[in-house]
């Protein structure tokens, strides 16, 4: 077997093992969520399967506990992987959850990141496949994670009523957080008769 075929086989075995462990480790509904996350972020160099993303979105639509379990599983998946495909698919899943999922995702990811869970901090991520393009993909994964982190912080600042101003000075970027301008009280609507 060529090294790439060997690595693909190892990735497939890892996915099967993760799915098996997810089915055994937790209760039935949480194991379904874990299995869907692993299947959406497999080692295959294909886009995440839409069916599993929809399944994750539907399972976490009404329960904050499921949202929390989903974030914990995603964080565990990102922490363990040294494969750029899995990391990229997981970050794509995070972006979809932020865009289309329950609003609790924003808060859970923000608070998980701030309390020390290495969710969107991929600054030390490095693909260990040994291929010539691994460095480029690793850099892209780190940049994409940074983009998601800044997007999340911007959205959370907006919810708290602060305005984030990006000041660009030559080669440095500086973030300035200001209080939002005071809103003028609105005039009551006149009774229409």
Short mmCIF file of C-alpha atoms in Angstrom, two decimals:
data_model
loop_
_atom_site.label_atom_id
_atom_site.label_comp_id
_atom_site.label_asym_id
_atom_site.label_seq_id
_atom_site.Cartn_x
_atom_site.Cartn_y
_atom_site.Cartn_z
CA UNK A 1 0.00 0.00 0.00
CA UNK A 2 1.18 3.50 -0.75
CA UNK A 3 1.53 5.86 2.21
CA UNK A 4 -1.59 7.77 1.20
CA UNK A 5 -3.63 4.55 1.00
CA UNK A 6 -2.22 3.47 4.33
CA UNK A 7 -3.15 6.80 5.93
CA UNK A 8 -6.64 6.59 4.43
CA UNK A 9 -7.05 3.13 5.91
CA UNK A 10 -5.87 4.37 9.31
CA UNK A 11 -8.31 7.30 9.07
CA UNK A 12 -11.18 4.93 8.25
CA UNK A 13 -10.27 2.70 11.21
CA UNK A 14 -10.12 5.75 13.50
CA UNK A 15 -13.56 6.85 12.31
CA UNK A 16 -15.03 3.38 12.87
CA UNK A 17 -13.45 3.23 16.33
CA UNK A 18 -14.77 6.69 17.24
CA UNK A 19 -18.25 5.74 16.08
CA UNK A 20 -18.14 2.51 18.07
CA UNK A 21 -16.94 4.29 21.20
CA UNK A 22 -19.60 6.97 20.81
CA UNK A 23 -22.32 4.32 20.61
CA UNK A 24 -21.10 2.56 23.75
CA UNK A 25 -19.94 5.48 25.89
CA UNK A 26 -23.08 7.55 26.43
CA UNK A 27 -26.83 7.23 26.54
CA UNK A 28 -28.76 6.59 23.35
CA UNK A 29 -29.67 10.12 22.29
CA UNK A 30 -26.26 11.61 23.10
CA UNK A 31 -24.54 8.73 21.35
CA UNK A 32 -26.59 9.51 18.24
CA UNK A 33 -25.31 13.08 18.41
CA UNK A 34 -21.69 11.93 18.85
CA UNK A 35 -22.02 9.49 15.94
CA UNK A 36 -23.49 12.20 13.70
CA UNK A 37 -20.58 14.54 14.54
CA UNK A 38 -17.99 11.86 13.79
CA UNK A 39 -19.72 10.94 10.53
CA UNK A 40 -19.93 14.60 9.47
CA UNK A 41 -16.20 15.07 10.11
CA UNK A 42 -14.73 11.87 8.67
CA UNK A 43 -11.20 11.56 7.30
CA UNK A 44 -12.41 11.46 3.68
CA UNK A 45 -11.32 14.38 1.49
CA UNK A 46 -14.92 15.20 0.60
CA UNK A 47 -17.23 17.93 1.92
CA UNK A 48 -19.17 17.09 5.09
CA UNK A 49 -22.31 15.12 4.36
CA UNK A 50 -25.33 17.44 4.52
CA UNK A 51 -27.47 14.67 5.99
CA UNK A 52 -25.39 14.51 9.17
CA UNK A 53 -25.21 18.29 9.54
CA UNK A 54 -29.02 18.46 9.31
CA UNK A 55 -29.26 15.65 11.86
CA UNK A 56 -27.02 17.57 14.28
CA UNK A 57 -29.04 20.75 13.77
CA UNK A 58 -32.33 18.95 14.42
CA UNK A 59 -31.05 17.13 17.52
CA UNK A 60 -29.80 20.35 19.09
CA UNK A 61 -32.68 22.60 18.06
CA UNK A 62 -34.57 22.63 21.34
CA UNK A 63 -32.22 21.51 24.08
CA UNK A 64 -29.43 23.52 25.67
CA UNK A 65 -28.03 20.28 27.11
CA UNK A 66 -27.64 18.87 23.60
CA UNK A 67 -26.00 22.10 22.45
CA UNK A 68 -23.52 21.81 25.33
CA UNK A 69 -22.87 18.13 24.54
CA UNK A 70 -22.36 19.00 20.87
CA UNK A 71 -19.82 21.71 21.72
CA UNK A 72 -17.95 19.33 24.05
CA UNK A 73 -17.81 16.64 21.35
CA UNK A 74 -16.61 19.15 18.76
CA UNK A 75 -13.95 20.46 21.15
CA UNK A 76 -12.76 16.92 21.86
CA UNK A 77 -12.64 16.17 18.12
CA UNK A 78 -10.61 19.32 17.40
CA UNK A 79 -8.22 18.68 20.30
CA UNK A 80 -7.44 15.11 19.28
CA UNK A 81 -7.03 15.46 15.54
CA UNK A 82 -3.79 15.98 13.68
CA UNK A 83 -5.49 15.65 10.30
CA UNK A 84 -6.29 18.80 8.35
CA UNK A 85 -9.39 17.22 6.76
CA UNK A 86 -11.01 16.45 10.11
CA UNK A 87 -10.07 19.86 11.53
CA UNK A 88 -11.41 21.70 8.48
CA UNK A 89 -14.67 19.73 8.44
CA UNK A 90 -15.12 20.35 12.15
CA UNK A 91 -14.59 24.09 11.70
CA UNK A 92 -17.04 24.06 8.78
CA UNK A 93 -19.53 22.36 11.09
CA UNK A 94 -18.96 25.07 13.71
CA UNK A 95 -19.62 27.75 11.11
CA UNK A 96 -22.86 26.06 10.03
CA UNK A 97 -23.98 25.68 13.63
CA UNK A 98 -23.33 29.36 14.28
CA UNK A 99 -25.17 30.40 11.12
CA UNK A 100 -28.13 28.03 11.17
CA UNK A 101 -28.25 26.51 14.64
CA UNK A 102 -29.78 27.54 17.91
CA UNK A 103 -28.63 30.97 19.19
CA UNK A 104 -27.32 29.16 22.25
CA UNK A 105 -24.41 27.94 20.11
CA UNK A 106 -22.90 31.42 20.06
CA UNK A 107 -22.97 31.68 23.83
CA UNK A 108 -21.78 28.13 24.46
CA UNK A 109 -18.85 28.39 22.04
CA UNK A 110 -17.94 31.85 23.32
CA UNK A 111 -18.01 30.78 26.97
CA UNK A 112 -16.24 27.49 26.26
CA UNK A 113 -13.46 29.37 24.49
CA UNK A 114 -13.18 31.93 27.27
CA UNK A 115 -13.06 29.40 30.10
CA UNK A 116 -10.09 27.64 28.56
CA UNK A 117 -11.55 24.98 26.30
CA UNK A 118 -9.42 24.92 23.19
CA UNK A 119 -12.24 25.16 20.71
CA UNK A 120 -11.37 27.85 18.20
CA UNK A 121 -7.77 28.35 19.30
CA UNK A 122 -5.99 26.32 16.65
CA UNK A 123 -2.78 28.37 16.74
CA UNK A 124 -0.63 25.29 17.35
CA UNK A 125 -2.42 22.97 14.91
CA UNK A 126 -0.14 21.09 12.56
CA UNK A 127 -1.01 18.28 10.18
CA UNK A 128 1.32 15.34 10.77
CA UNK A 129 0.76 13.51 7.50
CA UNK A 130 4.21 14.42 6.20
CA UNK A 131 2.91 15.41 2.78
CA UNK A 132 4.29 18.43 0.95
CA UNK A 133 1.01 20.34 1.13
CA UNK A 134 0.38 19.63 4.83
CA UNK A 135 1.96 22.92 5.91
CA UNK A 136 -0.32 24.93 3.60
CA UNK A 137 -3.46 23.17 4.77
CA UNK A 138 -2.42 23.55 8.40
CA UNK A 139 -1.97 27.28 7.87
CA UNK A 140 -5.41 27.49 6.27
CA UNK A 141 -7.01 25.62 9.20
CA UNK A 142 -5.36 28.00 11.68
CA UNK A 143 -6.51 31.04 9.69
CA UNK A 144 -10.05 29.71 9.32
CA UNK A 145 -10.26 29.07 13.08
CA UNK A 146 -9.03 32.60 13.76
CA UNK A 147 -11.66 33.96 11.38
CA UNK A 148 -14.42 32.04 13.17
CA UNK A 149 -13.15 33.21 16.57
CA UNK A 150 -13.13 36.85 15.48
CA UNK A 151 -16.55 36.51 13.87
CA UNK A 152 -17.91 35.01 17.09
CA UNK A 153 -16.35 37.73 19.22
CA UNK A 154 -17.77 40.41 16.93
CA UNK A 155 -21.26 38.92 17.19
CA UNK A 156 -21.02 38.62 20.96
CA UNK A 157 -19.80 42.22 21.28
CA UNK A 158 -22.76 43.32 19.19
CA UNK A 159 -25.14 41.53 21.52
CA UNK A 160 -23.63 43.26 24.53
CA UNK A 161 -24.21 46.65 22.95
CA UNK A 162 -20.60 47.42 22.14
CA UNK A 163 -19.20 48.45 18.85
CA UNK A 164 -15.97 46.92 17.62
CA UNK A 165 -13.86 49.14 15.44
CA UNK A 166 -10.95 47.67 13.53
CA UNK A 167 -8.12 50.13 13.16
CA UNK A 168 -5.64 49.14 10.49
CA UNK A 169 -2.28 50.83 10.70
CA UNK A 170 0.20 49.72 8.13
CA UNK A 171 1.06 46.10 9.06
CA UNK A 172 -0.65 45.97 12.43
CA UNK A 173 -4.27 45.41 13.22
CA UNK A 174 -5.68 46.76 16.44
CA UNK A 175 -9.12 46.15 17.84
CA UNK A 176 -10.80 48.99 19.70
CA UNK A 177 -13.96 48.31 21.65
CA UNK A 178 -16.20 51.27 22.30
CA UNK A 179 -19.55 51.59 23.95
CA UNK A 180 -22.32 51.90 21.42
CA UNK A 181 -23.73 55.40 21.08
CA UNK A 182 -26.70 56.01 23.31
CA UNK A 183 -29.96 55.39 21.57
CA UNK A 184 -32.38 58.25 21.54
CA UNK A 185 -35.66 57.26 23.06
CA UNK A 186 -38.18 56.58 20.37
CA UNK A 187 -41.33 58.62 20.14
CA UNK A 188 -44.51 56.78 20.91
CA UNK A 189 -46.75 56.10 17.98
CA UNK A 190 -49.73 58.38 17.74
CA UNK A 191 -53.08 56.77 18.02
CA UNK A 192 -54.53 56.43 14.60
CA UNK A 193 -58.26 56.91 14.40
#
